[in-house]
Tab-separated table of C-alpha atoms and ligand atoms in Angstrom:
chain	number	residue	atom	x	y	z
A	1	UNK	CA	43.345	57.331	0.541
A	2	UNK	CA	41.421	60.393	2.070
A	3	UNK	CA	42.865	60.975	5.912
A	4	UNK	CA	39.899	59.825	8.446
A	5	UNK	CA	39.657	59.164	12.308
A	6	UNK	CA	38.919	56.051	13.268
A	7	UNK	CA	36.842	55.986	16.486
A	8	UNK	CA	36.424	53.105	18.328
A	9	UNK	CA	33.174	53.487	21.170
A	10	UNK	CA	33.090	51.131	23.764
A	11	UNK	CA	29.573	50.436	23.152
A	12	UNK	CA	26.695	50.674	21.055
A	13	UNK	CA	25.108	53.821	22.578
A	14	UNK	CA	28.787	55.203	22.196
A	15	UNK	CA	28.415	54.420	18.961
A	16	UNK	CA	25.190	55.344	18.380
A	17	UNK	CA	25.838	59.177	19.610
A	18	UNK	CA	28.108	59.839	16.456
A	19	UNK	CA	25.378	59.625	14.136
A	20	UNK	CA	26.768	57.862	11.451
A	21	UNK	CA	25.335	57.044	8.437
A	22	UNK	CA	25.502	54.297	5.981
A	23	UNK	CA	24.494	54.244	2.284
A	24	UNK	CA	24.234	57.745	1.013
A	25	UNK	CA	27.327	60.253	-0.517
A	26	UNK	CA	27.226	63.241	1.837
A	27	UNK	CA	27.978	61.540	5.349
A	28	UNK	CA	30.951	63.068	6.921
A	29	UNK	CA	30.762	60.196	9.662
A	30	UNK	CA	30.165	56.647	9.062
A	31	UNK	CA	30.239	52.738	10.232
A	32	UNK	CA	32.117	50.215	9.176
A	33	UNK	CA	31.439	46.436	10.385
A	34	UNK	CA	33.539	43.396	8.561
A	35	UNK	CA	34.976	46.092	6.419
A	36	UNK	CA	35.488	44.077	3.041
A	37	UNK	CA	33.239	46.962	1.346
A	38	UNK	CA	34.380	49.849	2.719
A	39	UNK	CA	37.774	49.722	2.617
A	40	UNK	CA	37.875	49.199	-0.606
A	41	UNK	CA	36.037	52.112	-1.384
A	42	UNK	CA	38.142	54.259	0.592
A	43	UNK	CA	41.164	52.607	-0.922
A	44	UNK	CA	39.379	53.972	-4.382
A	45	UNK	CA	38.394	57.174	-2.778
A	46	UNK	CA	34.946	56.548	-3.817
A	47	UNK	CA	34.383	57.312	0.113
A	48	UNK	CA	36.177	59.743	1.547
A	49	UNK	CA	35.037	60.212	5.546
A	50	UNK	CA	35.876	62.185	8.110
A	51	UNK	CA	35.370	59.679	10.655
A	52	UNK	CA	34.876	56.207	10.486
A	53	UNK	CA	33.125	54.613	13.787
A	54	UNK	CA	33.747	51.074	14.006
A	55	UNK	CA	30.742	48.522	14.846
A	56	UNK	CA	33.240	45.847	15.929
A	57	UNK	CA	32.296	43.966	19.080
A	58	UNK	CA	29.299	46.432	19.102
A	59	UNK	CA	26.570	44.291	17.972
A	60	UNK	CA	25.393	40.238	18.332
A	61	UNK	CA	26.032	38.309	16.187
A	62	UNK	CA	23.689	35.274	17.344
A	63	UNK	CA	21.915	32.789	15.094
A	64	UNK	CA	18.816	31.837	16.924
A	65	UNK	CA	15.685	29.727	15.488
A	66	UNK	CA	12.946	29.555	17.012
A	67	UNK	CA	9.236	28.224	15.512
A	68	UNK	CA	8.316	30.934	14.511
A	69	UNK	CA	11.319	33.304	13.130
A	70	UNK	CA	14.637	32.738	12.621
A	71	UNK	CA	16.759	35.851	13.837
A	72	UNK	CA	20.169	37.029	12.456
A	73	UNK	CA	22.355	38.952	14.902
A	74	UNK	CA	23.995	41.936	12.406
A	75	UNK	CA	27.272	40.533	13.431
A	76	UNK	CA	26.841	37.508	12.079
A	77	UNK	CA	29.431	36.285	9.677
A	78	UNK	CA	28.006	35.339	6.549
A	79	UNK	CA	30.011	32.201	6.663
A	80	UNK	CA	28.762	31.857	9.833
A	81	UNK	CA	25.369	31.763	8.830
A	82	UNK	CA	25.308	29.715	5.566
A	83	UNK	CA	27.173	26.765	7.914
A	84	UNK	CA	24.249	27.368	10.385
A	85	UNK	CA	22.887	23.667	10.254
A	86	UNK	CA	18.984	25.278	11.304
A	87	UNK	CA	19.977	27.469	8.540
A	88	UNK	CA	20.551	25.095	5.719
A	89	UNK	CA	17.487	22.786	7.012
A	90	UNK	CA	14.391	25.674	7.336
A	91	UNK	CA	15.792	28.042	5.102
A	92	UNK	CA	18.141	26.851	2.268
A	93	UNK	CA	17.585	29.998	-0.045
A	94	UNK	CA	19.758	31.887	2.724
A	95	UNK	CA	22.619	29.420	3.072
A	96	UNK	CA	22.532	29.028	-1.076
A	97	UNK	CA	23.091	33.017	-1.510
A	98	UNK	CA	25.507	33.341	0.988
A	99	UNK	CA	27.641	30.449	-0.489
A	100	UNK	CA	27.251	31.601	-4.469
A	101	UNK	CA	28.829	34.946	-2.747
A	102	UNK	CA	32.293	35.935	-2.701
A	103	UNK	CA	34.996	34.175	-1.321
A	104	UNK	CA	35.298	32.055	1.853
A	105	UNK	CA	37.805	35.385	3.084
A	106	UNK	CA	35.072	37.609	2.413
A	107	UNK	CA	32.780	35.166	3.950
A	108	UNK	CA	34.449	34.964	6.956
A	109	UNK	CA	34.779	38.842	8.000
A	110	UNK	CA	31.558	40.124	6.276
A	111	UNK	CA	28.684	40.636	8.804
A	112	UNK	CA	24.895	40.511	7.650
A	113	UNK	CA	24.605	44.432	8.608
A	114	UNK	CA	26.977	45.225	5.828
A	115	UNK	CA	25.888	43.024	3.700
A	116	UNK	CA	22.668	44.541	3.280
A	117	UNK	CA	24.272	48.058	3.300
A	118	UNK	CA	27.082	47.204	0.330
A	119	UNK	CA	27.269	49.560	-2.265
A	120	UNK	CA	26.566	48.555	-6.029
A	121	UNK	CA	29.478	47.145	-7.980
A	122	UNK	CA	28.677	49.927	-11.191
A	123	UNK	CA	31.829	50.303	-12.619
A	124	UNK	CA	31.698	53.946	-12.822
A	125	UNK	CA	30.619	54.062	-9.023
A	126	UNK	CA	33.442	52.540	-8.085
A	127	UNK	CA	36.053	54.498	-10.321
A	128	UNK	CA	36.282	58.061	-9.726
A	129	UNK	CA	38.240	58.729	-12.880
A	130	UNK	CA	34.587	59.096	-14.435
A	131	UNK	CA	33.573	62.027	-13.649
A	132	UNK	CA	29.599	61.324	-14.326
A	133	UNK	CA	28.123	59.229	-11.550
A	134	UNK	CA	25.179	60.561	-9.802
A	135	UNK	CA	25.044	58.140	-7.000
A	136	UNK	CA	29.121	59.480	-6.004
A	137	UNK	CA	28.353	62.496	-7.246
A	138	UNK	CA	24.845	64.017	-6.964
A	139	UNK	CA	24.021	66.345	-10.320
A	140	UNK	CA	26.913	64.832	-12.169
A	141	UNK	CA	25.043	62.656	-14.594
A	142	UNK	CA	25.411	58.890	-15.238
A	143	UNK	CA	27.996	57.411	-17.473
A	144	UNK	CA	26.302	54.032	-17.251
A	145	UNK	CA	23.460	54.619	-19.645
A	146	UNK	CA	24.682	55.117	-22.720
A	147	UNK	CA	27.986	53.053	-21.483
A	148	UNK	CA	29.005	50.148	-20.282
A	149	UNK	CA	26.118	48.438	-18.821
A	150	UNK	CA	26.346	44.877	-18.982
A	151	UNK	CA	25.954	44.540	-15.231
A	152	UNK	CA	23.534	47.443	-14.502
A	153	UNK	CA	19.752	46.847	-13.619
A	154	UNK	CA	16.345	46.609	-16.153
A	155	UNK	CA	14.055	47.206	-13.238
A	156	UNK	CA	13.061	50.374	-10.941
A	157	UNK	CA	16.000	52.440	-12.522
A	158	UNK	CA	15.572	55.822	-13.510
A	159	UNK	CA	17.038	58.545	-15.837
A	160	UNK	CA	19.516	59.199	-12.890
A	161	UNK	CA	20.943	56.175	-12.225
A	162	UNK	CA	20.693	52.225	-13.788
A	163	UNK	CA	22.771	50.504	-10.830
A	164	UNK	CA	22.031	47.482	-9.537
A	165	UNK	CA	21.835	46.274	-6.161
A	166	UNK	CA	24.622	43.588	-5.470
A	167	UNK	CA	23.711	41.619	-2.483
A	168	UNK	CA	22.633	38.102	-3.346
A	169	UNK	CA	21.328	37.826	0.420
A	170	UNK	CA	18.804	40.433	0.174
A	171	UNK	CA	17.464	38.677	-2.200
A	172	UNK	CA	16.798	35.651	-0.596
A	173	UNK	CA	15.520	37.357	2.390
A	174	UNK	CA	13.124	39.576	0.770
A	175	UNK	CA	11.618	36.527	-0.825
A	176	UNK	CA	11.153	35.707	2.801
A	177	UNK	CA	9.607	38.263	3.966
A	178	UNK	CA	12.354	39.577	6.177
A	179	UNK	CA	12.722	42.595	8.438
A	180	UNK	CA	15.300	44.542	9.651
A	181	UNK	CA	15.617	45.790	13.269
A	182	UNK	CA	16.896	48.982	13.265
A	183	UNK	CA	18.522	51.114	16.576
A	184	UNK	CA	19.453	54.924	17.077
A	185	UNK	CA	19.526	56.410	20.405
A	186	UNK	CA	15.828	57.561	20.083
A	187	UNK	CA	15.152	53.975	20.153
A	188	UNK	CA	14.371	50.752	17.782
A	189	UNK	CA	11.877	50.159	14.805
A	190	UNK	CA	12.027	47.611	12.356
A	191	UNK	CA	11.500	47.544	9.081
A	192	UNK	CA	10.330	45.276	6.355
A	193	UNK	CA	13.902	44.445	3.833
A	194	UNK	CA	11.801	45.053	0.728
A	195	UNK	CA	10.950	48.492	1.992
A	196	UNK	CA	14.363	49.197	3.140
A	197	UNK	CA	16.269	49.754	0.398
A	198	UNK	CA	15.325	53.066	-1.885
A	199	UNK	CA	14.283	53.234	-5.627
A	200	UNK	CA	16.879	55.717	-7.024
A	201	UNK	CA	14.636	58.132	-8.643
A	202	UNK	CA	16.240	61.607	-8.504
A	203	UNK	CA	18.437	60.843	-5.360
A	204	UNK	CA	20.375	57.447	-6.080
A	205	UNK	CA	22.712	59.099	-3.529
A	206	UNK	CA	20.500	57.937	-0.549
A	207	UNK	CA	19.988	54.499	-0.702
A	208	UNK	CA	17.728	53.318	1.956
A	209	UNK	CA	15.546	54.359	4.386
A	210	UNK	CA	18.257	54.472	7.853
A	211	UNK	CA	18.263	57.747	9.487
A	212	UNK	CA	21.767	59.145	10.722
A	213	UNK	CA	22.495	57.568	13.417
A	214	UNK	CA	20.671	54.204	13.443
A	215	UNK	CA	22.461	50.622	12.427
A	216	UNK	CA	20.826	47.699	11.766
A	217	UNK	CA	21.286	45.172	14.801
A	218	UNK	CA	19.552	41.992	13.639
A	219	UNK	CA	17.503	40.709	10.592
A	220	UNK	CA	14.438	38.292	11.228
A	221	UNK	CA	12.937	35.596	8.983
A	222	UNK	CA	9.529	34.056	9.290
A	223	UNK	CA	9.679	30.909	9.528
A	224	UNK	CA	7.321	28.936	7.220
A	225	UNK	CA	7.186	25.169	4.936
A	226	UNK	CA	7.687	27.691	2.004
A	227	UNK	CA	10.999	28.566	3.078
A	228	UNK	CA	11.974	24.697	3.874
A	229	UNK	CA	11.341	24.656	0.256
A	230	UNK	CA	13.903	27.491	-0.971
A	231	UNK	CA	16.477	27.468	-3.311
A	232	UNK	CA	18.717	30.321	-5.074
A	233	UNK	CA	19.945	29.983	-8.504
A	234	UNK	CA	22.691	32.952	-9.749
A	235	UNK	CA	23.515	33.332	-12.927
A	236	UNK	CA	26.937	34.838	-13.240
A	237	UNK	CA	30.080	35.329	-15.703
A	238	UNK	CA	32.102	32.828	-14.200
A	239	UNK	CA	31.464	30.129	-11.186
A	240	UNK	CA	32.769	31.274	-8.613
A	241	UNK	CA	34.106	35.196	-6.749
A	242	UNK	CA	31.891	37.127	-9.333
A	243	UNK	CA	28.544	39.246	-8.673
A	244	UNK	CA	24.973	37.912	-10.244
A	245	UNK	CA	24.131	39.114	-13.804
A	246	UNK	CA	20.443	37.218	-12.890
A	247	UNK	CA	19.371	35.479	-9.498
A	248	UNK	CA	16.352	33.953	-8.533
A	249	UNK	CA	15.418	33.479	-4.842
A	250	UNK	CA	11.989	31.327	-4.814
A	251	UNK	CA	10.175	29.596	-2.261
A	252	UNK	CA	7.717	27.179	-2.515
A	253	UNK	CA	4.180	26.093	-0.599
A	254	UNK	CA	3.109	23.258	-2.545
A	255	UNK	CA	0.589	20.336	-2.596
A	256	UNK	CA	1.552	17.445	-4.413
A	257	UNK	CA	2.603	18.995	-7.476
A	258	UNK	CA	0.482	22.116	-7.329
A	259	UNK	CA	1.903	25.154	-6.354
A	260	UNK	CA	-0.209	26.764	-3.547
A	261	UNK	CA	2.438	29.684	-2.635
A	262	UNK	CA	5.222	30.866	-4.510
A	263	UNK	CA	7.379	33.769	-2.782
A	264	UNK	CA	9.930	35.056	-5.922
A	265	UNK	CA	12.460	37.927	-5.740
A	266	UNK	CA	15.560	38.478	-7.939
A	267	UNK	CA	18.995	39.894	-7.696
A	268	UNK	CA	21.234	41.715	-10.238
A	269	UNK	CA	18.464	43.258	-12.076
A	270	UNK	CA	16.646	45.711	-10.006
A	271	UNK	CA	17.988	49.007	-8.264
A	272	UNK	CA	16.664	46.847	-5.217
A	273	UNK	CA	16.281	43.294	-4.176
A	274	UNK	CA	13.372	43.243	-6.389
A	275	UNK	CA	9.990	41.169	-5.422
A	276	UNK	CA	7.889	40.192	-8.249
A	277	UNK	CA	4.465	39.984	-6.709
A	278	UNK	CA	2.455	39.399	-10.199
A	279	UNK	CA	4.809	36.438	-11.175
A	280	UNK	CA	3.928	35.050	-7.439
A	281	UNK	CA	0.534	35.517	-8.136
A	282	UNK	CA	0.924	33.279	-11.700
A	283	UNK	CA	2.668	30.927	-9.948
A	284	UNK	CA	-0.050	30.175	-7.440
A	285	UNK	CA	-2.410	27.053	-8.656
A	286	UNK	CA	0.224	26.285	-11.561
A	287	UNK	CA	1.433	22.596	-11.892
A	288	UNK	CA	5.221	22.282	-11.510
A	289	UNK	CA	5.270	19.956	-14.304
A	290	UNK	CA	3.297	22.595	-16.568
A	291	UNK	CA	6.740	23.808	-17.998
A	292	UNK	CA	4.318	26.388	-20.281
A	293	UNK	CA	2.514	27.518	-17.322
A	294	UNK	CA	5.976	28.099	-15.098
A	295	UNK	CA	7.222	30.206	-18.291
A	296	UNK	CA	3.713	32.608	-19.066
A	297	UNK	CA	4.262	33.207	-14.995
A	298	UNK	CA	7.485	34.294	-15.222
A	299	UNK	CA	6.821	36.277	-17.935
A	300	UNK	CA	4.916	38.721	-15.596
A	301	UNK	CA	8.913	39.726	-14.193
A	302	UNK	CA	9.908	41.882	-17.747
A	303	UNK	CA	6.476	43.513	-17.165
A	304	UNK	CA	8.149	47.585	-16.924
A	305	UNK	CA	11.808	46.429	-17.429
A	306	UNK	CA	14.098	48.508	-19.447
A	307	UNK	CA	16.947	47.515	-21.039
A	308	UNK	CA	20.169	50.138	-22.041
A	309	UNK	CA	21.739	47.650	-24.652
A	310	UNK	CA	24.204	45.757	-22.955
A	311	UNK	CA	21.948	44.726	-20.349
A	312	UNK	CA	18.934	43.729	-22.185
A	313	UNK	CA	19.782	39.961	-22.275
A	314	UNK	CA	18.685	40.134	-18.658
A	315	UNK	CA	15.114	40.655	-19.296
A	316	UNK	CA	14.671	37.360	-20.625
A	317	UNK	CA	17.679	35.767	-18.660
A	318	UNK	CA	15.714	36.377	-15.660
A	319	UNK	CA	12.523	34.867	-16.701
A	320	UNK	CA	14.462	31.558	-17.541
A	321	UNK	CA	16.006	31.692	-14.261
A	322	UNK	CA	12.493	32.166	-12.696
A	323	UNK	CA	11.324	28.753	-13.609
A	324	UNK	CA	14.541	27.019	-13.208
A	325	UNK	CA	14.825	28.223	-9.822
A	326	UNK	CA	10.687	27.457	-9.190
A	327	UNK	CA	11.505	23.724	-10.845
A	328	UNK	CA	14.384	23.566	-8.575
A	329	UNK	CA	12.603	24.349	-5.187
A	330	UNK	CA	9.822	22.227	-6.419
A	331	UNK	CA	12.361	18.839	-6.800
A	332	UNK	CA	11.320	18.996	-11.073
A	333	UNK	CA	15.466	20.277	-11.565
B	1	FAD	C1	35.922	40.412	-3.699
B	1	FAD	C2	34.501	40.545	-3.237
B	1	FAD	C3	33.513	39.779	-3.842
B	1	FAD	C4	32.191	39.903	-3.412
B	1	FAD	N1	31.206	39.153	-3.995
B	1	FAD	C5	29.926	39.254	-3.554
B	1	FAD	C6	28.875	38.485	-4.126
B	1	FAD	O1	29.081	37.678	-5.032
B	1	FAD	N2	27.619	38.644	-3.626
B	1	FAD	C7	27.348	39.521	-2.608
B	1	FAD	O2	26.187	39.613	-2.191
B	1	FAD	N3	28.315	40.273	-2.062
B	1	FAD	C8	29.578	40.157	-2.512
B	1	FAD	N4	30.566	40.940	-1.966
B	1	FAD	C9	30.193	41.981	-1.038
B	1	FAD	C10	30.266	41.517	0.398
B	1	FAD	O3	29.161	40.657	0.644
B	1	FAD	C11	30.230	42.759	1.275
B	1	FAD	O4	31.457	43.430	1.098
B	1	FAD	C12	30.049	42.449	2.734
B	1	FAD	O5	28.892	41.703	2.964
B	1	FAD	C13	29.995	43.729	3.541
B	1	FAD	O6	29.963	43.401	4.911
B	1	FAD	P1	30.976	44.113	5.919
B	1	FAD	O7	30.609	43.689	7.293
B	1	FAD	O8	32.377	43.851	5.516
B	1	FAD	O9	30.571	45.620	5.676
B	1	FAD	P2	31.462	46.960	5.683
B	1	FAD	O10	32.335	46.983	4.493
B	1	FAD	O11	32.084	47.137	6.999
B	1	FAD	O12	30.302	48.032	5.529
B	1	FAD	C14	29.514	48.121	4.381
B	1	FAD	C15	28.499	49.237	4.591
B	1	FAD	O13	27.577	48.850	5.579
B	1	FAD	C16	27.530	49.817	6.645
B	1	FAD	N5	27.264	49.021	7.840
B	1	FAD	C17	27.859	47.836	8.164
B	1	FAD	N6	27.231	47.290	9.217
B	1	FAD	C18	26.232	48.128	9.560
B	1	FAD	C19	25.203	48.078	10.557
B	1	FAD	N7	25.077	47.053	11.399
B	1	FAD	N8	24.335	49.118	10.633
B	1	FAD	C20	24.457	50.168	9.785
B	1	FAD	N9	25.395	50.264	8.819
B	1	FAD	C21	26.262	49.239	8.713
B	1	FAD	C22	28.832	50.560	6.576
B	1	FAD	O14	28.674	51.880	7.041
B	1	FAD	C23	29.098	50.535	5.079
B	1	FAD	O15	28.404	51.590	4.458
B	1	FAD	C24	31.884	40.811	-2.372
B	1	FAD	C25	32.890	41.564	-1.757
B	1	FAD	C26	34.188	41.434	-2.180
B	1	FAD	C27	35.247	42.269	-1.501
B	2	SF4	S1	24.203	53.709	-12.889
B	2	SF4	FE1	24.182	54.850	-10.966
B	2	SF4	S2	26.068	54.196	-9.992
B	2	SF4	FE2	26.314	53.722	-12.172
B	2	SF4	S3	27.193	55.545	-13.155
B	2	SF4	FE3	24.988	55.769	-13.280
B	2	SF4	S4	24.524	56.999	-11.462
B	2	SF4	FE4	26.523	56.104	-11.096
């Protein structure tokens, strides 16, 4: 492991004044929260700081509902919040990713902040012994197309990098509409999730859209009937402690058995938590007991997906999880 200084501020502004960063290859300085990513990437050397600043006892980590948003603190545990019971009542899809994620340890000393901010489980990313990852590496190629790519993504990659995103929350809460509150010592902002998180294009290195400097302090979810009626179906290589190869995060406004409203967004396929607004727009009028209707909607989600060979099985692996997941939240599952 690369020698770093661990600082530990007192408080957030402390904090705050080290302008960290999170998410991108050449930050000298930055955070770590619950730690279960970034240790192991500095165990790997994949990360190799300066400084590390820790977050811990630095931010909330409050659960609060109220009728109109549910708010995350960035704190939060992610066991924490998938036991929340307001949680598993108004908005299931959250407690369901959170759950189908890693292991109750993990659970219990990974904060929503990090979370979000994990880094993508691409083999090569996370093995410096290749020498061609241009997300570790900036200008050093990509050993993932053309490789091994049976987890990489099929949508909003480029000819720099194929990774996919890994959280299983962000998907959820991007079909929710979610923001993130963001702080820095200039002040606070917030920012909608699904325009958080960067497309790779020519600079997979920088990830999302945080300055140096600023941390996420909370998350906030509209509240809504559509995300009473959530649910989260991952698709994985085994049932339990593995990453998605396809999830679905879907919510549902419906009347009877028509579908008025259908939010959709999907994990392990896109560079991002990836929304798929034309699918939603499909959805909306279709009966849930029109299984032919369900499928020509979800058929909308391969519309500019690109397989590499071994992960083309996702492009119609996530269109069957699509309606699954939409017969699921609809009670037709
Ligand atoms: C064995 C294993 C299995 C896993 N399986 C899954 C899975 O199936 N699905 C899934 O979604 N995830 C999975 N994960 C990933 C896990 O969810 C993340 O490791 C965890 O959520 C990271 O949270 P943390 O608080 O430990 O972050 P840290 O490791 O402390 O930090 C991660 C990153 O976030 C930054 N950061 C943290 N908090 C903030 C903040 N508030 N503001 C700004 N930057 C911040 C850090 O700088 C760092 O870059 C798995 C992890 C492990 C170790
Ligand atoms: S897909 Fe991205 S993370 Fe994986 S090797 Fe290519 S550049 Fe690196």
């Amino acid at each position: 492991m690369h020698p770093f200084t661990l600082e530990r501020p007192s408080d957030l502004p402390a904090a705050l004044a080290f302008r960290a960063h999170a998410g991108r290859e050449d930050a000298p300085v930055e955070y770590i929260a619950g730690g279960t990513d970034m240790v192991q990437l500095l165990q790997e050397d994949v990360r190799t700081p300066e400084r590390l600043v820790s977050l811990a006892g630095l931010l909330d980590g409050k659960i609060d509902i109220g009728p109109h948003c549910l708010r995350l603190g960035a704190a939060a545990t992610m066991t924490e919040v998938a036991a929340h019971s307001g949680v598993v009542e108004q908005f299931p899809v959250i407690s369901q990713a959170l759950l189908a994620s890693a292991s109750p340890q993990v659970r219990n000393q990974a904060t929503m902040g990090g979370n979000l901010l994990q880094r993508t489980r691409c083999p090569y990313f996370r093995d410096v012994g290749y020498a061609a990852c241009n997300k570790r590496s900036p200008g050093s190629g990509c050993a993932a197309i053309g490789g091994e790519n049976r987890w990489n993504a099929v949508l909003g990659t480029s000819d720099s990098c194929i990774a996919a995103h890994a959280s299983d929350l962000a998907a959820a809460l991007v079909a929710l509409d979610a923001s993130v509150e963001i702080r820095s010592a200039a002040g606070e902002r917030s920012v909608v999730l699904a325009h958080f998180h960067r497309l790779p294009g020519g600079t997979p290195h920088i990830e999302t859209v945080l300055e140096p400097g600023e941390v996420i302090t909370a998350i906030k979810v509209p509240a809504s009937p559509a995300a009473r009626r959530s649910h989260y179906l991952k698709l994985r290589d085994r049932a339990s402690f593995e990453f998605a190869l396809v999830s679905a995060a879907v919510a549902l406004d419906v009347d009877g058995s028509r579908i008025q409203q259908a939010h959709v967004a999907l994990g392990g396929v896109g560079s991002k938590p990836w929304r798929v607004p034309k699918v939603e727009a499909a959805l909306a009028g279709a009966s849930l007991d029109d299984p032919a209707a369900l499928r020509q909607a979800a058929a909308h989600a391969a519309e500019g997906a690109q397989g590499r060979g071994g992960n083309t099985f996702k492009i119609e692996l996530m269109q069957r999880a699509i309606v699954r997941a939409v017969e699921t939240a609809g009670g037709r599952a």
